[in-house]
Structures are given as C-alpha cells and as structure tokens.
mmCIF file of C-alpha atoms in Angstrom:
data_model
loop_
_atom_site.group_PDB
_atom_site.id
_atom_site.type_symbol
_atom_site.label_atom_id
_atom_site.label_comp_id
_atom_site.label_asym_id
_atom_site.label_seq_id
_atom_site.Cartn_x
_atom_site.Cartn_y
_atom_site.Cartn_z
ATOM 1 C CA MET M 1 0.192 -0.342 -0.252
ATOM 2 C CA THR M 2 1.377 3.444 -0.551
ATOM 3 C CA ASP M 3 0.622 6.452 1.347
ATOM 4 C CA ILE M 4 -1.591 8.820 -0.902
ATOM 5 C CA THR M 5 -3.248 10.495 1.348
ATOM 6 C CA ARG M 6 -0.311 11.337 3.604
ATOM 7 C CA VAL M 7 -0.298 15.282 4.010
ATOM 8 C CA PRO M 8 2.680 16.621 5.310
ATOM 9 C CA LEU M 9 2.070 19.334 8.057
ATOM 10 C CA GLN M 10 3.672 22.691 8.268
ATOM 11 C CA PRO M 11 4.689 24.261 11.721
ATOM 12 C CA VAL M 12 2.917 26.977 12.874
ATOM 13 C CA ALA M 13 3.965 30.250 12.459
ATOM 14 C CA SER M 14 5.285 32.372 15.174
ATOM 15 C CA GLY M 15 2.583 34.215 16.616
ATOM 16 C CA ALA M 16 -0.303 32.501 15.331
ATOM 17 C CA LEU M 17 -1.341 30.804 18.790
ATOM 18 C CA THR M 18 -1.518 34.425 20.518
ATOM 19 C CA LYS M 19 -3.639 35.496 17.411
ATOM 20 C CA LEU M 20 -6.048 32.517 18.030
ATOM 21 C CA TRP M 21 -6.497 33.414 21.858
ATOM 22 C CA ILE M 22 -6.816 37.035 20.915
ATOM 23 C CA GLY M 23 -9.483 35.618 18.471
ATOM 24 C CA VAL M 24 -11.295 33.938 20.934
ATOM 25 C CA ALA M 25 -11.278 36.637 23.751
ATOM 26 C CA LEU M 26 -13.013 39.038 21.619
ATOM 27 C CA ALA M 27 -15.331 36.723 20.379
ATOM 28 C CA VAL M 28 -15.925 36.599 24.236
ATOM 29 C CA ALA M 29 -16.338 40.062 24.915
ATOM 30 C CA LEU M 30 -18.290 40.850 22.171
ATOM 31 C CA GLY M 31 -21.129 37.766 23.283
ATOM 32 C CA GLY M 32 -20.744 39.322 26.555
ATOM 33 C CA ALA M 33 -21.505 42.636 25.281
ATOM 34 C CA VAL M 34 -24.507 41.618 23.599
ATOM 35 C CA ALA M 35 -26.033 39.482 26.142
ATOM 36 C CA PHE M 36 -25.388 42.968 28.335
ATOM 37 C CA GLU M 37 -27.310 44.895 25.975
ATOM 38 C CA SER M 38 -29.936 42.799 25.694
ATOM 39 C CA ARG M 39 -30.358 42.646 29.041
ATOM 40 C CA GLN M 40 -30.462 46.388 29.175
ATOM 41 C CA LYS M 41 -33.361 46.583 26.656
ATOM 42 C CA GLY M 42 -35.795 44.556 29.089
ATOM 43 C CA LEU M 43 -38.260 45.359 31.759
ATOM 44 C CA SER M 44 -36.109 47.101 34.846
ATOM 45 C CA VAL M 45 -37.697 48.128 38.672
ATOM 46 C CA GLU M 46 -35.400 50.355 40.672
ATOM 47 C CA THR M 47 -36.572 50.863 43.935
ATOM 48 C CA ARG M 48 -36.372 54.394 44.976
ATOM 49 C CA GLN M 49 -37.734 53.719 48.561
ATOM 50 C CA ALA M 50 -38.175 49.913 50.019
ATOM 51 C CA GLY M 51 -41.494 48.762 50.971
ATOM 52 C CA ALA M 52 -42.537 45.907 53.144
ATOM 53 C CA GLY M 53 -44.032 42.808 53.342
ATOM 54 C CA PRO M 54 -45.323 40.328 50.445
ATOM 55 C CA MET M 55 -45.431 41.508 46.712
ATOM 56 C CA PRO M 56 -48.463 41.472 44.667
ATOM 57 C CA ALA M 57 -49.846 38.509 42.673
ATOM 58 C CA ALA M 58 -51.361 38.383 39.294
ATOM 59 C CA THR M 59 -54.672 38.432 40.491
ATOM 60 C CA ASP M 60 -54.251 40.777 43.122
ATOM 61 C CA TYR M 61 -55.866 44.525 42.966
ATOM 62 C CA VAL M 62 -53.455 47.388 43.198
ATOM 63 C CA LEU M 63 -53.389 51.075 44.660
ATOM 64 C CA VAL M 64 -51.118 53.116 43.179
ATOM 65 C CA ASN M 65 -49.928 56.926 42.121
ATOM 66 C CA TYR M 66 -48.053 56.783 39.244
ATOM 67 C CA VAL M 67 -46.732 59.178 36.720
ATOM 68 C CA GLY M 68 -45.502 57.468 32.770
ATOM 69 C CA HIS M 69 -42.920 59.360 30.904
ATOM 70 C CA LEU M 70 -42.147 58.470 27.326
ATOM 71 C CA ALA M 71 -38.291 58.464 26.228
ATOM 72 C CA SER M 72 -38.417 61.805 24.856
ATOM 73 C CA GLY M 73 -39.435 62.661 28.897
ATOM 74 C CA LYS M 74 -42.414 63.710 27.812
ATOM 75 C CA GLU M 75 -45.329 62.793 30.282
ATOM 76 C CA PHE M 76 -48.283 60.836 28.865
ATOM 77 C CA THR M 77 -50.250 59.741 32.103
ATOM 78 C CA HIS M 78 -50.618 60.129 35.669
ATOM 79 C CA GLY M 79 -52.977 59.211 38.850
ATOM 80 C CA GLU M 80 -53.226 59.148 42.571
ATOM 81 C CA HIS M 81 -55.004 56.634 44.450
ATOM 82 C CA VAL M 82 -55.435 54.663 41.503
ATOM 83 C CA PRO M 83 -57.210 50.620 41.402
ATOM 84 C CA ILE M 84 -55.549 48.534 38.724
ATOM 85 C CA ALA M 85 -56.413 44.925 38.669
ATOM 86 C CA VAL M 86 -52.746 43.654 38.148
ATOM 87 C CA SER M 87 -53.559 41.506 34.920
ATOM 88 C CA GLY M 88 -55.669 44.123 33.586
ATOM 89 C CA VAL M 89 -52.380 46.357 32.357
ATOM 90 C CA ILE M 90 -50.017 46.448 29.548
ATOM 91 C CA PRO M 91 -47.042 43.043 30.336
ATOM 92 C CA GLY M 92 -44.575 45.460 31.465
ATOM 93 C CA PHE M 93 -46.682 47.083 34.252
ATOM 94 C CA SER M 94 -48.472 44.128 35.656
ATOM 95 C CA LYS M 95 -44.858 42.029 35.606
ATOM 96 C CA ALA M 96 -43.281 45.562 37.319
ATOM 97 C CA LEU M 97 -45.817 45.386 39.759
ATOM 98 C CA GLN M 98 -45.544 41.874 40.710
ATOM 99 C CA GLN M 99 -41.894 43.121 41.959
ATOM 100 C CA MET M 100 -43.188 45.828 44.021
ATOM 101 C CA GLN M 101 -43.760 45.661 47.803
ATOM 102 C CA LYS M 102 -46.728 47.863 49.605
ATOM 103 C CA GLY M 103 -45.278 51.400 51.266
ATOM 104 C CA GLY M 104 -42.646 51.368 48.130
ATOM 105 C CA LYS M 105 -41.535 53.886 45.369
ATOM 106 C CA TYR M 106 -39.987 52.368 41.924
ATOM 107 C CA HIS M 107 -38.968 54.109 38.784
ATOM 108 C CA VAL M 108 -39.550 51.403 36.118
ATOM 109 C CA PHE M 109 -38.440 51.227 32.751
ATOM 110 C CA ILE M 110 -40.856 49.075 30.228
ATOM 111 C CA PRO M 111 -39.421 48.461 26.796
ATOM 112 C CA ALA M 112 -41.895 48.855 23.976
ATOM 113 C CA ARG M 113 -42.312 45.265 23.422
ATOM 114 C CA LEU M 114 -43.844 44.847 27.008
ATOM 115 C CA ALA M 115 -45.498 48.245 26.207
ATOM 116 C CA TYR M 116 -47.909 48.761 23.463
ATOM 117 C CA GLY M 117 -45.385 47.539 20.567
ATOM 118 C CA ALA M 118 -46.524 48.712 17.578
ATOM 119 C CA ASN M 119 -50.052 49.653 18.666
ATOM 120 C CA GLU M 120 -49.972 53.574 18.919
ATOM 121 C CA GLN M 121 -52.292 54.544 21.863
ATOM 122 C CA ARG M 122 -54.637 57.964 21.255
ATOM 123 C CA ASP M 123 -55.653 60.223 23.947
ATOM 124 C CA GLN M 124 -59.284 59.693 24.108
ATOM 125 C CA GLN M 125 -60.710 62.934 24.704
ATOM 126 C CA THR M 126 -58.618 64.621 21.987
ATOM 127 C CA GLY M 127 -57.624 62.039 19.453
ATOM 128 C CA GLU M 128 -54.249 62.724 19.747
ATOM 129 C CA VAL M 129 -51.536 60.192 19.722
ATOM 130 C CA SER M 130 -50.212 59.938 22.971
ATOM 131 C CA ILE M 131 -48.395 57.254 22.814
ATOM 132 C CA PRO M 132 -46.160 56.382 19.191
ATOM 133 C CA SER M 133 -45.822 52.674 18.207
ATOM 134 C CA ASN M 134 -42.749 50.980 19.350
ATOM 135 C CA SER M 135 -41.875 53.635 22.396
ATOM 136 C CA ASP M 136 -40.521 52.403 25.586
ATOM 137 C CA LEU M 137 -42.025 54.124 28.581
ATOM 138 C CA THR M 138 -40.775 54.903 32.029
ATOM 139 C CA PHE M 139 -42.653 54.728 35.093
ATOM 140 C CA ASP M 140 -42.482 56.461 38.655
ATOM 141 C CA ILE M 141 -44.699 54.417 40.588
ATOM 142 C CA ASP M 142 -45.485 54.346 44.549
ATOM 143 C CA LEU M 143 -47.427 51.053 45.393
ATOM 144 C CA VAL M 144 -50.397 52.338 48.082
ATOM 145 C CA ASP M 145 -51.828 49.119 49.074
ATOM 146 C CA PHE M 146 -52.813 45.800 47.563
ATOM 147 C CA LYS M 147 -55.668 43.061 47.797
ATOM 148 C CA SER M 148 -56.346 40.043 46.967
ATOM 149 C CA GLU M 149 -59.505 39.170 44.361
ATOM 150 C CA GLN M 150 -61.329 37.497 47.525
ATOM 151 C CA GLU M 151 -60.676 40.480 49.521
ATOM 152 C CA VAL M 152 -62.021 42.880 46.838
ATOM 153 C CA MET M 153 -64.821 40.230 45.978
ATOM 154 C CA ARG M 154 -65.766 40.115 50.115
ATOM 155 C CA GLN M 155 -65.471 44.212 49.924
ATOM 156 C CA ARG M 156 -67.915 44.300 47.180
ATOM 157 C CA MET M 157 -70.417 42.053 48.276
ATOM 158 C CA MET M 158 -70.424 43.718 51.683
ATOM 159 C CA MET M 159 -70.925 47.474 50.071
ATOM 160 C CA GLN M 160 -74.123 45.602 47.999
ATOM 161 C CA GLN M 161 -75.254 44.454 50.803
ATOM 162 C CA LEU M 162 -75.216 47.763 52.962
ATOM 163 C CA GLN M 163 -76.665 49.424 49.814
ATOM 164 C CA GLN M 164 -79.842 46.807 49.746
ATOM 165 C CA MET M 165 -80.013 47.302 53.350
ATOM 166 C CA GLN M 166 -80.412 50.911 53.028
ATOM 167 C CA LYS M 167 -82.405 50.769 49.821
ATOM 168 C CA GLY M 168 -84.964 48.234 51.868
ATOM 169 C CA GLY M 169 -85.207 50.329 54.817
ATOM 170 C CA ALA M 170 -86.403 53.568 52.530
ATOM 171 C CA ALA M 171 -88.549 51.470 50.245
ATOM 172 C CA GLY M 172 -90.448 49.372 52.834
ATOM 173 C CA ALA M 173 -92.565 46.908 51.142
ATOM 174 C CA GLY M 174 -90.043 45.870 48.800
ATOM 175 C CA ALA M 175 -87.406 44.837 51.487
ATOM 176 C CA GLY M 176 -87.620 41.128 50.111
ATOM 177 C CA ALA M 177 -86.811 41.911 46.801
ATOM 178 C CA PRO M 178 -83.243 42.185 45.091
ATOM 179 C CA ALA M 179 -81.654 45.045 45.095
ATOM 180 C CA PRO M 180 -79.879 45.961 41.558
ATOM 181 C CA ALA M 181 -75.973 46.174 41.254
ATOM 182 C CA PRO M 182 -75.036 49.646 43.142
ATOM 183 C CA GLY M 183 -74.367 52.309 40.200
ATOM 184 C CA GLY M 184 -72.280 54.891 42.730
ATOM 185 C CA ALA M 185 -70.605 52.802 44.343
ATOM 186 C CA PRO M 186 -66.811 52.711 43.755
ATOM 187 C CA ASP M 187 -65.462 49.691 41.790
ATOM 188 C CA PRO M 188 -62.109 48.914 42.653
ATOM 189 C CA THR M 189 -61.466 47.254 39.460
ATOM 190 C CA ALA M 190 -62.464 49.983 37.154
ATOM 191 C CA GLN M 191 -59.389 51.286 36.164
#
C-alpha cells in the first residue's frame, strides 16, 4: 500500500497561537456585550424607597400613584390612588407590580415589546397620539396598597348588602326583592 493520503504538517507560524487566543477573547467579549445590551433593553424595576411585606400576585388588585413618561421625557399619563387589576394592564406594568412591596416607590423602564408594541395609543378626549408605536416607557410608581381578588370581592359584596339594607329600609314594601347592583359604589376594579 502506498501513502497517497498522507499530508505533511506545516509548522505553526510564530505568533499564530497568540492571534488565535486574541480572536477567542474578542469573540467572548463581543458575546458578553451583546448579552449585556439585550438585558439592558428588558424590563427594569429600580427601588427608590423600599416597601415592606409580600408582593402582589397577578390576580391581586393594587392601589397606586403613578406618572408615565415617553423616552423623550414627555409625560403621557398620571394618577393618584388609582385601583388597578394587576393582570389588567400592559405586560411590563403587570410584571413590575409583581416585584413591588406595599409602601415602596419605584422607577420602572418598560421596553416597547412589553408595553404597546407597534400599536400607537390615542388620547380618548382629543384623539391625538399619546404614545407612538414602538415606544419605550418609564413610570414612577408608588404602591400604596394591594388586596387579593377574594378580599375585593368580599368588600364588593358587603357594599352591595349595605346598599340593599339602606334601600330596603327606605322602600319598606320592596324589602324582600333583590336590589340591583350599586351604580354609584366605587369599583376597585375600575381603571
């Protein structure tokens, strides 16, 4: 048999191994930078003042003070003592609420993909665009309080019973008939 497939090995050039290790180090550094940049574009919850106790669950209702800004710094919304269903808001806001504690103050960055994405939002009164499509949002949020869904339902039932009792005492003859749901009672699920 003959050695037709034999390939002679050439010696490694001087400095080639060093260049190879430099290339590997650059690739690792570039990968780390890309991973860091990707993490920076995600949801960020910065604690400005620590709260205490447990954190709200997705099924809970919160009472918050908040101010929302676009990346340009323009305020697009605000509210004081606003009751909100944790699951009833944009995904980034919901995830942020679940990382907060009662009494805490937070600064939240929500990337567009966890906000409204490509859907622009319009002011209901003026019809003007209040949040352009693909907008990153920031919020300053104070978590005043939160309650479980069961607590909210229990309070709602108590309010209805009180109103039925008040209507029953005033109406006299209609005391046995079920009263309609309260129209003027504050709804903790309203946004």
